[in-house]
Structure formats: C-alpha cells, structure tokens
Amino acid sequence: MATRFGLLVPHFGQEAQQDLLIEGAQLAERLGFDSLWVRDHLVFHPHGMEGTDRTFTEPLVTLAYLAAKTERIGIGAATIIPFRHPIYLAYSIASLSWLTRRRFELGIGAGNFQHEFDVIDQGDLDRPALMREQTLIARRLWTGESVEWHSETYNFANVDLKPQPLFPVPVWWGGATPASVRLAVEFCDGWLPGRITFPTYEARVAKLRELAAEAGKAPVMAGAVPVTSIDDTTERAIERLNVPGLIDNANHQKFWLKPEGGVFTKIEELDGSILAGTPEDIIRGVRRYQEIGCDLLIFDFRMRFPDWLAQIKTLAREVLPHVS
C-alpha cells in the first residue's frame, strides 16, 4: 500500500484563524494531499513545547467548516478522546460523513491530561476501556441497526441512527506505548502514534505485525504524526523549533526507546519524532518511515504555522514527488 500524506491544521494556538485554515485546506487539496487532520481536547492546556495560547476550536466543527470550503480532500481526527457519550459521538461522525460526502477517519485514544476528565467527573474511569466501549457502540450504530446496550457505564435500548456514514469509518488507536499497539490489533483498523522516534517506531511496527499474525488478522495499518520543519538549511529548520521543549517532552515519554546515554540530550536523538531540515532531509525521513511500513504520514507543522502555506508548498513540490 502506498503511503498517504495528510496535514495537521492550525485550529489551535495563536496562529489559529479562519482565513489561514481555509487557504491552507484549499491549497492542500490543489497540491494533492490526501487528508486534513485535527486534534481533540476538552480543556486545552498546551504542551510546554507549543507555547501558552489556549485557543482551540472544536475538532468536528472545524472539519465540517473545512469540508464546506473544499471539494474532496479527506478529513480525520487524531485523536478523539472519550469525554463524549457514544451515541453523540456516532451521531456527530455519521452526520459529518454524510453531509461532507467524503471519507472520514477516526483516530481514538485515552487522552493524556487528567484535568480534562476531572472536570466532567470521569477522572477515575478506565479511559482505554471507556474508549473501546464507545467505539464498539458507535460502530454498531453506524450499521443502521437498532442498538441495545447495558453496561456499568452505558444503559440504553432502541437507539438507531440515520443517516449512516457515507463511507466506512476506519478507526485508528493513538499512542506510542506497547499497550497502544495491542489495542490497535484488538479492535481497530490502524495504529497512529503521534511523535515517535524511528527506533521506537520500528520496534512497535514489528510488534504490530507480530500480534496481527498471531490473531489471524490482516496487517493493521500504521501511521505517524511527526513534527515537521522545512527550510533552506538544516540549521534554519531546527532554529524554528522549540528544541529544549521537544527534548524535555521526549524525556517524559516513558515507553520510547532511549539513546545510549539513557536520556535525550540533543535534537538528532529525536529523529522520526521530528522531521527537520532541507527538502532532501525530509525526503530521507519520509523514506525511512516508508521502509519501516508507514501507511499514513500526517505532517505536524505546529511550530511552522506562522508560515504554514509556504511549508505546504515546499512539501508538495520538493518532497512528495520523490516519495509518492
């Protein structure tokens, strides 16, 4: 399967603005990108590496807005976290798919921030189990059947949805942990970590293939969302990144494979979680992902949103023709 290429859109932080979203989405479609992607938060507190601005537009509303301004480009969320009721989740995605007449891909995960679940009195719940249950309910509702469900969390009967999604909804489990790989194989169509180093990614994809084979399943798709920065020189591309913040964030990743010293201390050790440099550097990074087995690569330009349009053009014209 050829690698598909998507873009994370600037619907958060200080660069979030309506005109930039529209222009970038339309440009991405013209230049042949496969899909536009959003993040999900309920109470947005930025990661330390991405500033302090708490602007954040609701992800499914954002995708509906961008779909209305484009013709055919795919849309996706990476990753939806389990603070919605599953009927509402299924209802929103079915409506979005049907109204936009295009492919929607659903990334799901447990969420990283405890405060987002404390505010809705879900701080003590098993969130991976909750997300799994929500997805199973949504999938049944998307078939059009009348659903009855009784569990400790959800209790309802005689619920059905119409219209159903116009296309099947692939489900990706987000996260870079060994458990995320197991969950992806257990009940999802794909595994979609965010930032992840190449050594960690290679180990996880090997495990993904192994678990799928053991379960007698077809290979599960693999994706990734690297922070990306393209410039005339590698040094200039790296200068545009919050390197101390990225290194600090890497050292809080409990399940990444560590460098020889046991601690991340330099940007080169984050290769894969970051694709930064000249177009030739980015080509090498994308090819490495492809060699490992990446089916979907979503470029995260959050640290280059001030020149997002130029980054899209450079990526499309100087990188993608060499890796498509």
Short mmCIF file of C-alpha atoms in Angstrom, two decimals:
data_model
loop_
_atom_site.label_atom_id
_atom_site.label_comp_id
_atom_site.label_asym_id
_atom_site.label_seq_id
_atom_site.Cartn_x
_atom_site.Cartn_y
_atom_site.Cartn_z
CA MET A 1 0.00 0.00 0.00
CA ALA A 2 1.34 3.44 -0.94
CA THR A 3 1.85 5.89 1.90
CA ARG A 4 -0.87 8.54 2.16
CA PHE A 5 0.02 12.07 3.25
CA GLY A 6 -2.05 14.32 5.48
CA LEU A 7 -1.68 17.64 7.28
CA LEU A 8 -2.47 18.73 10.83
CA VAL A 9 -4.38 22.01 10.52
CA PRO A 10 -3.86 25.14 12.69
CA HIS A 11 -7.09 25.04 14.69
CA PHE A 12 -5.22 25.66 17.97
CA GLY A 13 -2.70 28.11 19.39
CA GLN A 14 -2.01 31.70 18.49
CA GLU A 15 -1.95 31.07 14.72
CA ALA A 16 -5.48 29.64 14.64
CA GLN A 17 -7.51 31.85 12.31
CA GLN A 18 -10.35 31.27 9.88
CA ASP A 19 -8.67 32.59 6.72
CA LEU A 20 -5.47 30.61 7.28
CA LEU A 21 -7.48 27.42 7.79
CA ILE A 22 -9.44 27.95 4.59
CA GLU A 23 -6.48 28.94 2.45
CA GLY A 24 -4.33 26.08 3.75
CA ALA A 25 -7.08 23.49 3.26
CA GLN A 26 -7.75 24.62 -0.29
CA LEU A 27 -4.03 24.73 -1.08
CA ALA A 28 -3.54 21.22 0.32
CA GLU A 29 -6.35 19.92 -1.86
CA ARG A 30 -4.96 21.59 -5.01
CA LEU A 31 -1.50 20.19 -4.33
CA GLY A 32 -2.71 16.62 -3.90
CA PHE A 33 -2.62 15.92 -0.16
CA ASP A 34 -4.82 13.06 0.96
CA SER A 35 -6.38 14.48 4.11
CA LEU A 36 -6.73 17.22 6.74
CA TRP A 37 -6.47 16.34 10.43
CA VAL A 38 -7.43 17.86 13.78
CA ARG A 39 -6.61 17.21 17.43
CA ASP A 40 -9.08 16.83 20.30
CA HIS A 41 -9.25 18.45 23.74
CA LEU A 42 -11.99 19.43 26.15
CA VAL A 43 -9.93 21.81 28.29
CA PHE A 44 -6.88 22.74 26.22
CA HIS A 45 -3.67 23.32 28.16
CA PRO A 46 -0.85 23.36 25.58
CA HIS A 47 2.12 21.06 25.83
CA GLY A 48 5.11 23.04 27.10
CA MET A 49 6.81 22.77 23.71
CA GLU A 50 3.95 24.52 21.88
CA GLY A 51 3.52 27.80 23.74
CA THR A 52 0.84 29.02 26.12
CA ASP A 53 -2.05 30.22 23.92
CA ARG A 54 -5.19 28.24 24.81
CA THR A 55 -7.11 28.90 21.60
CA PHE A 56 -8.67 25.63 20.42
CA THR A 57 -11.63 25.14 18.07
CA GLU A 58 -13.79 22.02 18.41
CA PRO A 59 -12.39 19.37 16.07
CA LEU A 60 -15.51 18.04 14.35
CA VAL A 61 -16.89 21.55 13.86
CA THR A 62 -13.53 22.55 12.37
CA LEU A 63 -13.61 19.64 9.91
CA ALA A 64 -17.18 20.45 8.87
CA TYR A 65 -16.11 24.04 8.24
CA LEU A 66 -13.12 22.99 6.12
CA ALA A 67 -15.16 20.42 4.21
CA ALA A 68 -17.57 23.17 3.22
CA LYS A 69 -14.64 25.14 1.78
CA THR A 70 -13.10 22.24 -0.18
CA GLU A 71 -14.33 19.68 -2.70
CA ARG A 72 -12.96 16.22 -2.00
CA ILE A 73 -9.96 16.11 0.37
CA GLY A 74 -10.30 13.53 3.15
CA ILE A 75 -10.77 14.52 6.80
CA GLY A 76 -9.67 12.90 10.02
CA ALA A 77 -9.30 13.34 13.78
CA ALA A 78 -6.21 12.24 15.69
CA THR A 79 -7.13 11.53 18.31
CA ILE A 80 -10.67 11.79 19.70
CA ILE A 81 -10.69 11.29 23.47
CA PRO A 82 -13.53 9.64 25.44
CA PHE A 83 -15.43 12.54 27.00
CA ARG A 84 -18.39 12.29 24.59
CA HIS A 85 -21.34 9.95 25.03
CA PRO A 86 -21.01 7.20 22.37
CA ILE A 87 -24.42 7.96 20.85
CA TYR A 88 -23.40 11.59 20.43
CA LEU A 89 -20.01 10.55 19.04
CA ALA A 90 -21.61 8.22 16.49
CA TYR A 91 -24.26 10.82 15.62
CA SER A 92 -21.69 13.58 15.02
CA ILE A 93 -19.41 11.45 12.84
CA ALA A 94 -22.26 9.95 10.82
CA SER A 95 -23.65 13.44 10.17
CA LEU A 96 -20.20 14.76 9.26
CA SER A 97 -19.54 11.92 6.83
CA TRP A 98 -22.96 12.16 5.21
CA LEU A 99 -23.05 15.95 4.89
CA THR A 100 -19.50 16.31 3.55
CA ARG A 101 -19.80 13.32 1.16
CA ARG A 102 -16.24 12.27 1.86
CA ARG A 103 -14.02 9.84 3.75
CA PHE A 104 -13.67 10.45 7.47
CA GLU A 105 -11.02 8.63 9.54
CA LEU A 106 -11.37 8.33 13.29
CA GLY A 107 -8.30 8.29 15.48
CA ILE A 108 -9.13 7.45 19.09
CA GLY A 109 -7.17 7.39 22.34
CA ALA A 110 -7.36 7.63 26.10
CA GLY A 111 -6.13 11.23 26.38
CA ASN A 112 -3.04 12.47 28.18
CA PHE A 113 -4.40 15.08 30.58
CA GLN A 114 -6.14 14.13 33.79
CA HIS A 115 -7.69 17.59 34.22
CA GLU A 116 -9.86 17.15 31.12
CA PHE A 117 -11.65 14.22 32.71
CA ASP A 118 -11.72 15.55 36.26
CA VAL A 119 -13.90 18.48 35.12
CA ILE A 120 -16.61 16.08 33.93
CA ASP A 121 -16.28 13.69 36.91
CA GLN A 122 -14.65 10.94 34.83
CA GLY A 123 -11.25 11.14 36.44
CA ASP A 124 -11.48 7.66 37.98
CA LEU A 125 -12.64 5.78 34.90
CA ASP A 126 -10.54 3.34 32.90
CA ARG A 127 -10.26 5.52 29.81
CA PRO A 128 -8.85 2.94 27.36
CA ALA A 129 -11.75 0.61 28.29
CA LEU A 130 -14.16 3.53 28.01
CA MET A 131 -12.88 4.45 24.54
CA ARG A 132 -13.11 0.84 23.42
CA GLU A 133 -16.73 0.61 24.58
CA GLN A 134 -17.63 3.90 22.91
CA THR A 135 -16.13 2.72 19.62
CA LEU A 136 -17.93 -0.61 19.69
CA ILE A 137 -21.24 1.17 20.28
CA ALA A 138 -20.58 3.72 17.53
CA ARG A 139 -19.69 1.02 15.03
CA ARG A 140 -22.96 -0.79 15.67
CA LEU A 141 -24.94 2.42 15.31
CA TRP A 142 -23.19 3.19 12.00
CA THR A 143 -24.60 -0.05 10.54
CA GLY A 144 -28.14 1.28 10.94
CA GLU A 145 -29.24 -1.43 13.37
CA SER A 146 -31.32 -0.70 16.43
CA VAL A 147 -28.89 -0.98 19.34
CA GLU A 148 -29.47 -2.08 22.91
CA TRP A 149 -26.57 -1.75 25.35
CA HIS A 150 -26.26 -2.45 29.05
CA SER A 151 -23.01 -1.97 30.99
CA GLU A 152 -21.77 -0.22 34.10
CA THR A 153 -21.24 2.94 32.04
CA TYR A 154 -23.96 2.99 29.38
CA ASN A 155 -27.51 1.72 29.56
CA PHE A 156 -29.93 2.23 26.67
CA ALA A 157 -32.19 0.43 24.21
CA ASN A 158 -33.95 1.04 20.89
CA VAL A 159 -31.41 3.54 19.56
CA ASP A 160 -30.62 3.84 15.87
CA LEU A 161 -29.04 6.47 13.65
CA LYS A 162 -29.99 7.70 10.21
CA PRO A 163 -28.23 8.64 8.00
CA GLN A 164 -25.26 6.35 8.41
CA PRO A 165 -21.75 7.44 7.39
CA LEU A 166 -21.50 7.67 3.62
CA PHE A 167 -18.25 5.65 3.66
CA PRO A 168 -16.82 3.12 6.15
CA VAL A 169 -15.04 4.83 9.06
CA PRO A 170 -11.51 3.44 9.64
CA VAL A 171 -10.59 3.54 13.32
CA TRP A 172 -7.00 4.18 14.45
CA TRP A 173 -5.75 3.77 18.01
CA GLY A 174 -3.42 6.58 19.02
CA GLY A 175 -0.40 6.38 21.29
CA ALA A 176 3.18 5.17 21.21
CA THR A 177 3.07 2.59 24.01
CA PRO A 178 3.20 -1.19 23.69
CA ALA A 179 -0.39 -1.23 25.01
CA SER A 180 -1.49 1.06 22.18
CA VAL A 181 -0.22 -1.48 19.65
CA ARG A 182 -2.12 -4.28 21.39
CA LEU A 183 -5.33 -2.23 21.42
CA ALA A 184 -4.93 -1.35 17.73
CA VAL A 185 -4.70 -5.01 16.82
CA GLU A 186 -7.52 -5.97 19.18
CA PHE A 187 -10.28 -3.83 17.70
CA CYS A 188 -9.00 -1.14 15.32
CA ASP A 189 -8.03 -0.81 11.68
CA GLY A 190 -4.82 1.11 12.31
CA TRP A 191 -2.28 2.30 14.86
CA LEU A 192 -1.48 6.02 14.86
CA PRO A 193 1.16 7.29 17.28
CA GLY A 194 1.95 10.98 17.35
CA ARG A 195 5.59 11.90 17.78
CA ILE A 196 7.76 8.80 17.92
CA THR A 197 11.43 8.15 17.27
CA PHE A 198 12.48 5.82 14.48
CA PRO A 199 13.94 3.11 16.78
CA THR A 200 10.71 3.07 18.80
CA TYR A 201 8.56 3.10 15.68
CA GLU A 202 10.45 0.21 14.14
CA ALA A 203 10.02 -1.88 17.29
CA ARG A 204 6.30 -1.05 17.56
CA VAL A 205 5.54 -1.80 13.90
CA ALA A 206 7.30 -5.15 14.21
CA LYS A 207 5.12 -5.93 17.24
CA LEU A 208 2.03 -4.72 15.38
CA ARG A 209 2.70 -7.19 12.58
CA GLU A 210 3.50 -9.99 15.02
CA LEU A 211 0.32 -9.54 17.07
CA ALA A 212 -1.86 -9.31 13.97
CA ALA A 213 -0.36 -12.54 12.61
CA GLU A 214 -0.90 -14.28 15.96
CA ALA A 215 -4.53 -13.13 15.96
CA GLY A 216 -5.03 -14.33 12.39
CA LYS A 217 -5.84 -10.80 11.24
CA ALA A 218 -4.79 -8.95 8.14
CA PRO A 219 -1.94 -6.49 8.81
CA VAL A 220 -3.11 -3.46 10.76
CA MET A 221 -2.27 -0.09 9.17
CA ALA A 222 0.49 2.02 10.74
CA GLY A 223 0.67 5.81 10.77
CA ALA A 224 2.69 8.59 12.39
CA VAL A 225 2.49 12.35 13.06
CA PRO A 226 6.00 13.84 13.13
CA VAL A 227 6.66 17.49 13.97
CA THR A 228 7.96 18.89 10.69
CA SER A 229 10.05 21.92 9.70
CA ILE A 230 11.45 22.56 6.20
CA ASP A 231 13.96 25.27 5.31
CA ASP A 232 16.91 26.12 3.08
CA THR A 233 19.34 24.58 5.56
CA THR A 234 19.03 22.03 8.33
CA GLU A 235 20.21 24.62 10.85
CA ARG A 236 17.49 27.10 9.88
CA ALA A 237 14.83 24.40 10.03
CA ILE A 238 15.90 23.42 13.54
CA GLU A 239 16.10 27.05 14.66
CA ARG A 240 12.35 27.33 14.09
CA LEU A 241 11.67 24.51 16.57
CA ASN A 242 11.41 24.70 20.33
CA VAL A 243 14.32 22.31 20.79
CA PRO A 244 14.50 22.44 24.63
CA GLY A 245 10.76 21.83 24.82
CA LEU A 246 10.91 18.90 22.41
CA ILE A 247 13.81 17.31 24.30
CA ASP A 248 12.03 17.77 27.61
CA ASN A 249 8.86 16.24 26.17
CA ALA A 250 10.87 13.29 24.82
CA ASN A 251 12.32 12.61 28.25
CA HIS A 252 8.78 12.34 29.63
CA GLN A 253 7.92 9.58 27.11
CA LYS A 254 8.16 6.53 29.36
CA PHE A 255 7.88 4.00 26.57
CA TRP A 256 10.19 5.41 23.89
CA LEU A 257 13.43 3.51 23.36
CA LYS A 258 16.17 5.62 24.92
CA PRO A 259 19.50 6.62 23.36
CA GLU A 260 22.72 5.05 24.61
CA GLY A 261 23.08 7.55 27.44
CA GLY A 262 19.58 6.78 28.72
CA VAL A 263 18.43 10.40 28.35
CA PHE A 264 17.62 12.51 25.30
CA THR A 265 20.03 15.43 25.16
CA LYS A 266 20.20 16.53 21.52
CA ILE A 267 17.87 17.04 18.60
CA GLU A 268 19.47 14.29 16.50
CA GLU A 269 18.25 11.70 19.02
CA LEU A 270 14.65 12.69 18.26
CA ASP A 271 14.87 11.67 14.59
CA GLY A 272 11.49 10.39 13.47
CA SER A 273 9.52 12.26 16.09
CA ILE A 274 10.84 15.32 14.24
CA LEU A 275 11.46 15.69 10.53
CA ALA A 276 13.52 18.87 10.23
CA GLY A 277 15.89 20.12 7.56
CA THR A 278 16.13 20.71 3.83
CA PRO A 279 13.72 19.03 1.41
CA GLU A 280 16.38 16.36 0.92
CA ASP A 281 16.45 15.75 4.69
CA ILE A 282 12.66 15.40 4.77
CA ILE A 283 12.74 13.01 1.82
CA ARG A 284 15.19 10.80 3.72
CA GLY A 285 12.95 10.85 6.79
CA VAL A 286 9.80 10.01 4.85
CA ARG A 287 11.59 7.17 3.08
CA ARG A 288 12.70 5.78 6.44
CA TYR A 289 9.08 5.78 7.58
CA GLN A 290 8.09 4.02 4.39
CA GLU A 291 10.80 1.41 4.78
CA ILE A 292 9.52 0.59 8.26
CA GLY A 293 5.96 0.29 6.96
CA CYS A 294 4.12 3.60 7.37
CA ASP A 295 0.75 3.74 5.60
CA LEU A 296 -0.30 7.24 6.70
CA LEU A 297 2.04 10.14 7.46
CA ILE A 298 0.47 13.30 8.88
CA PHE A 299 2.84 16.27 8.84
CA ASP A 300 2.61 18.35 12.02
CA PHE A 301 3.72 21.91 11.23
CA ARG A 302 2.58 23.36 14.56
CA MET A 303 5.92 25.11 15.05
CA ARG A 304 5.79 26.45 11.49
CA PHE A 305 2.16 27.60 11.48
CA PRO A 306 3.31 31.24 11.01
CA ASP A 307 4.47 30.18 7.52
CA TRP A 308 2.18 27.17 7.10
CA LEU A 309 1.27 27.93 3.50
CA ALA A 310 4.90 28.12 2.42
CA GLN A 311 5.64 24.87 4.26
CA ILE A 312 2.77 23.12 2.44
CA LYS A 313 4.03 24.35 -0.94
CA THR A 314 7.61 23.25 -0.28
CA LEU A 315 6.48 19.86 0.98
CA ALA A 316 4.22 19.28 -2.02
CA ARG A 317 6.66 20.47 -4.68
CA GLU A 318 10.03 19.37 -3.36
CA VAL A 319 9.30 16.31 -1.19
CA LEU A 320 6.15 14.43 -2.18
CA PRO A 321 7.11 13.81 -5.84
CA HIS A 322 10.13 11.87 -4.56
CA VAL A 323 8.25 9.68 -2.06
CA SER A 324 4.81 9.12 -3.64
#
